Tab-separated table of C-alpha atoms and ligand atoms in Angstrom:
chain	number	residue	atom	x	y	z
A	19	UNK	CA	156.925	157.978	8.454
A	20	UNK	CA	156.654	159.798	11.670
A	21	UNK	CA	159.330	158.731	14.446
A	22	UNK	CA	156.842	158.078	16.876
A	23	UNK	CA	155.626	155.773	14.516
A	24	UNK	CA	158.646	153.717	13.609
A	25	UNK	CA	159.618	153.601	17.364
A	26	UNK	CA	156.005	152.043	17.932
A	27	UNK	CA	156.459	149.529	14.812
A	28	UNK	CA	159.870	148.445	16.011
A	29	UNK	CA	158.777	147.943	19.391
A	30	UNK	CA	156.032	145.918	18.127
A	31	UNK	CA	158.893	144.082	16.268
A	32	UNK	CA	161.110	143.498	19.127
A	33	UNK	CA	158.051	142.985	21.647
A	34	UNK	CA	156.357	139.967	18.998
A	35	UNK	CA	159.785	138.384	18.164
A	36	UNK	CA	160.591	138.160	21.993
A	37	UNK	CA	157.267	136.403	22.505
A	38	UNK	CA	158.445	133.669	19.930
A	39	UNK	CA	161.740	133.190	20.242
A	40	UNK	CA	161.880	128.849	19.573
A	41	UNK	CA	158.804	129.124	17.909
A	42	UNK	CA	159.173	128.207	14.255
A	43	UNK	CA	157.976	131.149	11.672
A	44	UNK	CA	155.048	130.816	9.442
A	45	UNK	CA	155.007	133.763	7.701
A	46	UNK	CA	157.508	136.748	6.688
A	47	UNK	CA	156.775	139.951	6.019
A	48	UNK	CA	158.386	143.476	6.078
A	49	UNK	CA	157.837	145.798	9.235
A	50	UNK	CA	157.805	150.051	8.478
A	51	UNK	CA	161.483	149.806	9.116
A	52	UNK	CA	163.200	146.401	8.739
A	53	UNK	CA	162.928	143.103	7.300
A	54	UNK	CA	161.515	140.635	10.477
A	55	UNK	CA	160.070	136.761	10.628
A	56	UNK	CA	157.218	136.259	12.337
A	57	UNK	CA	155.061	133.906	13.213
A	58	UNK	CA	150.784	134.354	11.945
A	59	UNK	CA	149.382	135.468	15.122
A	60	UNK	CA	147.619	132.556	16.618
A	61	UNK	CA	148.137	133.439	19.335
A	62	UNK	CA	145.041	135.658	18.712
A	63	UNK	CA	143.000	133.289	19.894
A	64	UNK	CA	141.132	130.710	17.851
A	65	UNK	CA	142.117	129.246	14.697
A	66	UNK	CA	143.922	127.079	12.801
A	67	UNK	CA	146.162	128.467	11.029
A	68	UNK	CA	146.816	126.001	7.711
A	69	UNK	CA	142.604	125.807	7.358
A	70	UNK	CA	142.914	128.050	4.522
A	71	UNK	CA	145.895	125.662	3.145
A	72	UNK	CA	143.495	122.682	3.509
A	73	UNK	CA	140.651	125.050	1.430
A	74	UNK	CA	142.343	125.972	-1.256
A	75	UNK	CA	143.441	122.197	-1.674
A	76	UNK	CA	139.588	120.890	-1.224
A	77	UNK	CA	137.639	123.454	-2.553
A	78	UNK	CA	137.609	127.387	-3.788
A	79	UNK	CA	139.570	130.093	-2.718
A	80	UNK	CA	137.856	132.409	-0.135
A	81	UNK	CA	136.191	135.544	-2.353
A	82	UNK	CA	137.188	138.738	-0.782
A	83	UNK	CA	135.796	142.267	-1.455
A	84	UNK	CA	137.772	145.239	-0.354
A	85	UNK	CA	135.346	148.321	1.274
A	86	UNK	CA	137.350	151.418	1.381
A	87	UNK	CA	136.411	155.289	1.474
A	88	UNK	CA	136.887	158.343	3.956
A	89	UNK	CA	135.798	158.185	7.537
A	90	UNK	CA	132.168	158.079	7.557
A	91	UNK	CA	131.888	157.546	3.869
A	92	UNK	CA	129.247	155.033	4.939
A	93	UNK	CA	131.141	151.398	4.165
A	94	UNK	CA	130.174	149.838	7.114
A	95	UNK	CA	125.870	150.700	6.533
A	96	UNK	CA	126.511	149.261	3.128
A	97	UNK	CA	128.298	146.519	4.430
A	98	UNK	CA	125.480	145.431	6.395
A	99	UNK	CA	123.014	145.783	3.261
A	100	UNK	CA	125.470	143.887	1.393
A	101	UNK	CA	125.681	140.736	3.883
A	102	UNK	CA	121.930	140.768	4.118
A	103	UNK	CA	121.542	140.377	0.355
A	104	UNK	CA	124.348	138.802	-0.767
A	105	UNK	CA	125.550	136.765	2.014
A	106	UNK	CA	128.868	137.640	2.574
A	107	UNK	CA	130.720	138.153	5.606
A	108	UNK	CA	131.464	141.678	6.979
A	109	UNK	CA	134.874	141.975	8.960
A	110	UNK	CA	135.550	145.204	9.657
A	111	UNK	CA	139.307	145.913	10.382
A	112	UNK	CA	138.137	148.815	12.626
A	113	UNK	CA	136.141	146.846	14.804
A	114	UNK	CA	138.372	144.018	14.706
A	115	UNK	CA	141.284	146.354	16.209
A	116	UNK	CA	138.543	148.196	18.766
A	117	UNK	CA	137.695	144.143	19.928
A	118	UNK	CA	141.532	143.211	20.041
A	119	UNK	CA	142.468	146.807	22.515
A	120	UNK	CA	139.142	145.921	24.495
A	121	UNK	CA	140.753	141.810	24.933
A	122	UNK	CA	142.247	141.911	28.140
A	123	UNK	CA	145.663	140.544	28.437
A	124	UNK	CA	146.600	142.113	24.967
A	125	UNK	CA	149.895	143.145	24.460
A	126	UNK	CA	148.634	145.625	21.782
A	127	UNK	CA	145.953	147.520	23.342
A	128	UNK	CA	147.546	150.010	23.755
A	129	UNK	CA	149.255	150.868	20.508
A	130	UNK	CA	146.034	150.426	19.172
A	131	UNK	CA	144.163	153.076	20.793
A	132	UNK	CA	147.515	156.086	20.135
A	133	UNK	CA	146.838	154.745	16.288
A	134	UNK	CA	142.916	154.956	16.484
A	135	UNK	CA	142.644	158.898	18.590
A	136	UNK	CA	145.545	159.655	16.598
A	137	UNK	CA	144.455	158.428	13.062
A	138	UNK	CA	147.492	156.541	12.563
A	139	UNK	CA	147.478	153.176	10.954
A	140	UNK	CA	148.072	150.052	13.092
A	141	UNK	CA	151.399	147.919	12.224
A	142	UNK	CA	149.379	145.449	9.753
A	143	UNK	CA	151.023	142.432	11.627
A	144	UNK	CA	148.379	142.717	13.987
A	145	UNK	CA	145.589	143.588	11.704
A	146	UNK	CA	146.309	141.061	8.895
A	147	UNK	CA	146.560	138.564	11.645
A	148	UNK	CA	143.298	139.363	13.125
A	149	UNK	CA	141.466	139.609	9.478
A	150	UNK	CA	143.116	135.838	9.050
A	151	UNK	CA	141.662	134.555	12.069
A	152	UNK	CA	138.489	136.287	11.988
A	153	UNK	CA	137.814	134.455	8.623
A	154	UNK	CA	138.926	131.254	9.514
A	155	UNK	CA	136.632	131.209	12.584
A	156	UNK	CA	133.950	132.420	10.206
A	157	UNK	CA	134.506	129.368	7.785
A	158	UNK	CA	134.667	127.167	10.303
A	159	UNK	CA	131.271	128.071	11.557
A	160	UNK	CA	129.147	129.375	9.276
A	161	UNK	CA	130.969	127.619	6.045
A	162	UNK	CA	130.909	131.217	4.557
A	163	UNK	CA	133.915	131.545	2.270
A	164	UNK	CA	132.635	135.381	1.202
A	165	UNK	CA	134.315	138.424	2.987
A	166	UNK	CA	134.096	141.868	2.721
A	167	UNK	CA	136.945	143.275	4.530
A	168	UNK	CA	135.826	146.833	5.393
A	169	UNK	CA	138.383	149.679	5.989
A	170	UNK	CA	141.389	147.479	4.853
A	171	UNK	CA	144.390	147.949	3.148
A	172	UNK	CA	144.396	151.095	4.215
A	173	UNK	CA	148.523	151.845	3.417
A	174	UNK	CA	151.481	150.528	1.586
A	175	UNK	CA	152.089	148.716	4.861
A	176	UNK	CA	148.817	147.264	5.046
A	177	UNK	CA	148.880	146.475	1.358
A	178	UNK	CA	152.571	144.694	1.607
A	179	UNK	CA	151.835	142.783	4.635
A	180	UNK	CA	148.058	141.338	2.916
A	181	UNK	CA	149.663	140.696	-0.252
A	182	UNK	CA	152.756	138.120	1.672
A	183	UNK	CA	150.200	136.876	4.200
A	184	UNK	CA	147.021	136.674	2.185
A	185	UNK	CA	147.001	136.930	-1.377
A	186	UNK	CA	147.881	134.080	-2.751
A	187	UNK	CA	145.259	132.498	-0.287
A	188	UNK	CA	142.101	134.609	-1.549
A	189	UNK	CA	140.544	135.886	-4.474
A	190	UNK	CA	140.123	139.467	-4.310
A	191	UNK	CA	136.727	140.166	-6.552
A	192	UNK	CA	137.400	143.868	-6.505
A	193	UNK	CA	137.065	146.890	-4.485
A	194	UNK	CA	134.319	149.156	-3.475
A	195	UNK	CA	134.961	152.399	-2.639
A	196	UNK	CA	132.560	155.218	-0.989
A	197	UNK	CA	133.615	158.414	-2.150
A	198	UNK	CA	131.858	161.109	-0.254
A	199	UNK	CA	132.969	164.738	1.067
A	200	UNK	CA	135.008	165.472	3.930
A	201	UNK	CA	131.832	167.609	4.878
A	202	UNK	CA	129.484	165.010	4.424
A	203	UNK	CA	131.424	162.332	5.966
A	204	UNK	CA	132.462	164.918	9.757
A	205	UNK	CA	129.227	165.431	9.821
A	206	UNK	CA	128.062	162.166	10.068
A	207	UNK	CA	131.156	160.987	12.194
A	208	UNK	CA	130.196	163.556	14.650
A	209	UNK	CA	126.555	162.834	14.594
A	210	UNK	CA	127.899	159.165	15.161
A	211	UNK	CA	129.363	160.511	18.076
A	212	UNK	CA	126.843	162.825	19.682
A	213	UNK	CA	124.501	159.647	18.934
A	214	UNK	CA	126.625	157.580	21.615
A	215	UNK	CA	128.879	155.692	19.119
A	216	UNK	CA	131.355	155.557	22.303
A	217	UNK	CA	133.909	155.684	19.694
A	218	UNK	CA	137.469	157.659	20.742
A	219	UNK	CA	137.952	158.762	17.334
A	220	UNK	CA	134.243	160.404	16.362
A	221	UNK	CA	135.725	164.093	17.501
A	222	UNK	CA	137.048	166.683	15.273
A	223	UNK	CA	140.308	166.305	16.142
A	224	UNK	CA	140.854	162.752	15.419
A	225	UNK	CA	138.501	163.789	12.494
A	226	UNK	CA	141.169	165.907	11.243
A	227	UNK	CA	143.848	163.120	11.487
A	228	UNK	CA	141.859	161.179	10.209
A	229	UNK	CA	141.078	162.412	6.781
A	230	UNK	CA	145.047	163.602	6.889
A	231	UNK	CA	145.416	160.056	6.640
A	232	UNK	CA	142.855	159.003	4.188
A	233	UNK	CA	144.254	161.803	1.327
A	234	UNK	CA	148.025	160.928	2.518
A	235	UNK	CA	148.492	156.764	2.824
A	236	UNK	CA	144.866	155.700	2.048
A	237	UNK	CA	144.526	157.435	-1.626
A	238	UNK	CA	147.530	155.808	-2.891
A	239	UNK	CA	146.194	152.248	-2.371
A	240	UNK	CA	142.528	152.804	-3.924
A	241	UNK	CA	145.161	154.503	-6.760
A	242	UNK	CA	147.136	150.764	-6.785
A	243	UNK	CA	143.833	149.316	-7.270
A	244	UNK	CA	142.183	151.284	-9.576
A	245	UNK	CA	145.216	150.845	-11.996
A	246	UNK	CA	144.886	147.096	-11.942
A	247	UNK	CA	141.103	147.916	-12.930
A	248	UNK	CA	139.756	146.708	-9.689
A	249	UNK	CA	138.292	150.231	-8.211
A	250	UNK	CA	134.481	149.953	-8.367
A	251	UNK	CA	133.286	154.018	-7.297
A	252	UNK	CA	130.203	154.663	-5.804
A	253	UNK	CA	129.031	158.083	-5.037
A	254	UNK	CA	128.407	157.715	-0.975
A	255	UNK	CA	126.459	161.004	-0.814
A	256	UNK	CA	122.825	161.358	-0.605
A	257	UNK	CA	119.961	158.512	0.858
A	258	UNK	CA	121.645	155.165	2.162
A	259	UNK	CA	118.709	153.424	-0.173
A	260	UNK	CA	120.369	155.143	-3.078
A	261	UNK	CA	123.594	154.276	-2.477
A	262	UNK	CA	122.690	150.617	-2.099
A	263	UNK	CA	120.989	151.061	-5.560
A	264	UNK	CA	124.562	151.494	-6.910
A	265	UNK	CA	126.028	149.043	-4.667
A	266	UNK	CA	123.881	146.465	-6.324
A	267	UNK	CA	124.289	147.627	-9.744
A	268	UNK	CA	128.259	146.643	-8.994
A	269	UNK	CA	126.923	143.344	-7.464
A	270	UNK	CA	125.406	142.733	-10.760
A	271	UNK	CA	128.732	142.142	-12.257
A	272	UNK	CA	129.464	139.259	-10.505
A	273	UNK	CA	126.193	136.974	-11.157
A	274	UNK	CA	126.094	138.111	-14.603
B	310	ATP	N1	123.939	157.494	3.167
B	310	ATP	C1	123.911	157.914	4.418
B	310	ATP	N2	123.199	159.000	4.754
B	310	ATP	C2	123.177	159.451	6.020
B	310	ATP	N3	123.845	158.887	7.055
B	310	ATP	C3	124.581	157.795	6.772
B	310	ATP	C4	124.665	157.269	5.452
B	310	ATP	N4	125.484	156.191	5.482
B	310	ATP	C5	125.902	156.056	6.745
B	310	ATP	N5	125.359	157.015	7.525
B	310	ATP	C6	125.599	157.231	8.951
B	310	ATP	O1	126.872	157.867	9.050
B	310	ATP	C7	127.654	157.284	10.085
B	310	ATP	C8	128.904	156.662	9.487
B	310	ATP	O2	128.495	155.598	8.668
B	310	ATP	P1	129.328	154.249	8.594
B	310	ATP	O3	129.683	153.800	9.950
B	310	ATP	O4	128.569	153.330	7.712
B	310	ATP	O5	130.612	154.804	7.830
B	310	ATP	P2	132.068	154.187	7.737
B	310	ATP	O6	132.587	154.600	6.415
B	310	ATP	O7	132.032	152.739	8.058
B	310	ATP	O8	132.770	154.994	8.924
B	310	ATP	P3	134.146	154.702	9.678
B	310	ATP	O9	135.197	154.593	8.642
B	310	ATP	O10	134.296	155.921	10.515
B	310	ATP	O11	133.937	153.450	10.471
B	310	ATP	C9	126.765	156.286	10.778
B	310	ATP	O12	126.169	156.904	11.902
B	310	ATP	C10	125.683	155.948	9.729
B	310	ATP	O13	124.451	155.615	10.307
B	311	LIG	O1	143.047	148.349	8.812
B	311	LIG	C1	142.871	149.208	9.703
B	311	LIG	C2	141.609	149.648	10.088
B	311	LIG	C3	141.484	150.592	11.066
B	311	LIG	N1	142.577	151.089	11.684
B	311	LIG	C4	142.464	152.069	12.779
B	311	LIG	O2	141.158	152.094	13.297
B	311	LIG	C5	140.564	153.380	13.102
B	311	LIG	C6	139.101	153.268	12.899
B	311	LIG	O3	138.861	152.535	11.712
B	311	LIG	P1	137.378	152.461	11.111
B	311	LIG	O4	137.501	151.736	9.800
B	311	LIG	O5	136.936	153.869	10.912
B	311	LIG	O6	136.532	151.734	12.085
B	311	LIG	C7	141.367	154.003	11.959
B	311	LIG	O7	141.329	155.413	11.947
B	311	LIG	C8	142.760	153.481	12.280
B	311	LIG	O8	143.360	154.184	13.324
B	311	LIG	C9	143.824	150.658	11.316
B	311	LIG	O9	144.838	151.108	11.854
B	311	LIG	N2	143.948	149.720	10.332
């Protein structure tokens, strides 16, 4: 791990646990460089935080799908196709960190911007937190207990910190991943781009940190899941119609 980046993660440390001091804990979970308590994030805005508690008491766990592949590997197009047939919900971690930097008032804008130009991963204290909330607020109104969680667990961080804050709550149906070329995938990232995406991070140069970061923390955790038999590969290249023709074929698995 890059100095920069532990400085930045125990910052984030020192900066949440001096927000909460006299505020009782709720969850623990290990930071990049130390062993911390801290509280779930409601202070996020929204939720409550034991609904998923009260769920798993009254009814099923929530079903979550995992949606992982390169930048511009096309998860979030087949996200959409996916909620429109399926009806699940689509978080996207990505966009959930962009709306978080853009809340004004946040402490972690931003970090969040140096991770996303810079193709770093954000501390997944914040981005667990976020995924939490965004599904609770999702339950709570549209009843929807189905997520795909696009672009997340995206390193052994972000793996450690879901597994103490989430897994026990969820049932994680298996992971999709887009597996497309690098060439493929700039290309369409920097057609994104020249298309107006307004995105810092559609440029070559976060391109290239980018994808450093896919083959160097990202690989590892598709490798974690794909040894518990979980991985479910679909070739992202070619016609966005043909790739949702494999997409369903996975989705087949599941009603049959
Ligand atoms: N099969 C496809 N063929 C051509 N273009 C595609 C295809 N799938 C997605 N695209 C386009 O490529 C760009 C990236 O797609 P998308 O946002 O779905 O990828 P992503 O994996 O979610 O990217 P990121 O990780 O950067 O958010 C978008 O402009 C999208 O319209
Ligand atoms: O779990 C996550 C998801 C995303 N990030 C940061 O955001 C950018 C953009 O993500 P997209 O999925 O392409 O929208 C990513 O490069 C990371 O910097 C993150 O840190 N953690």
């Amino acid at each position: 791990m890059s100095t920069a980046l532990a400085s930045i993660a125990s910052s984030l440390s020192r900066k949440v646990l001096s927000n909460y001091v006299g505020h009782r804990p709720q969850i623990y979970f290990r930071s990049f460089t130390s062993c911390i308590l801290l509280p779930s994030i409601n202070k996020f805005s929204v939720t409550k935080p034991n609904q998923f508690k009260n769920l798993k008491m009254s009814s099923e766990k929530p079903k979550v799908i995992f949606v992982l592949g390169a930048p511009g590997a096309g998860k979030g197009t087949q996200c959409s196709n996916i909620v429109k047939t399926y009806g699940y919900a689509h978080l996207s971690a990505g966009d959930l960190l962009r709306e978080e930097r853009q809340r004004s008032g946040s402490e972690f804008g931003e970090l969040i911007e140096d991770c996303i130009v810079n193709g770093k991963i954000v501390p997944v204290a914040v981005t667990c937190s976020l995924l939490e909330n965004a599904m609770t607020k999702c339950f709570a109104e549209t009843g929807t207990n189905k997520f795909l969680i696009d672009g997340f667990p995206r390193n052994r961080d972000n793996l450690d910190g879901w597994t103490l804050q989430m897994s026990e709550k969820v049932d994680l149906q298996f992971v999709i991943v887009f597996d497309c070329t690098e060439e493929v995938c700039v290309e369409r990232c920097l057609k994104r781009g020249a298309a107006g995406s307004g995105r810092t991070d559609d440029n070559l140069e976060s391109l290239k940190k980018r994808f450093n970061t896919f083959y160097n923390d990202s690989l590892p955790i598709i490798e974690f899941y794909d040894a518990k038999n979980l991985v479910r590969k679909i070739n992202g290249v070619g016609d966005a119609d043909v790739v949702f023709e494999s997409v369903q074929k996975v989705f087949k698995e599941i009603k049959d």
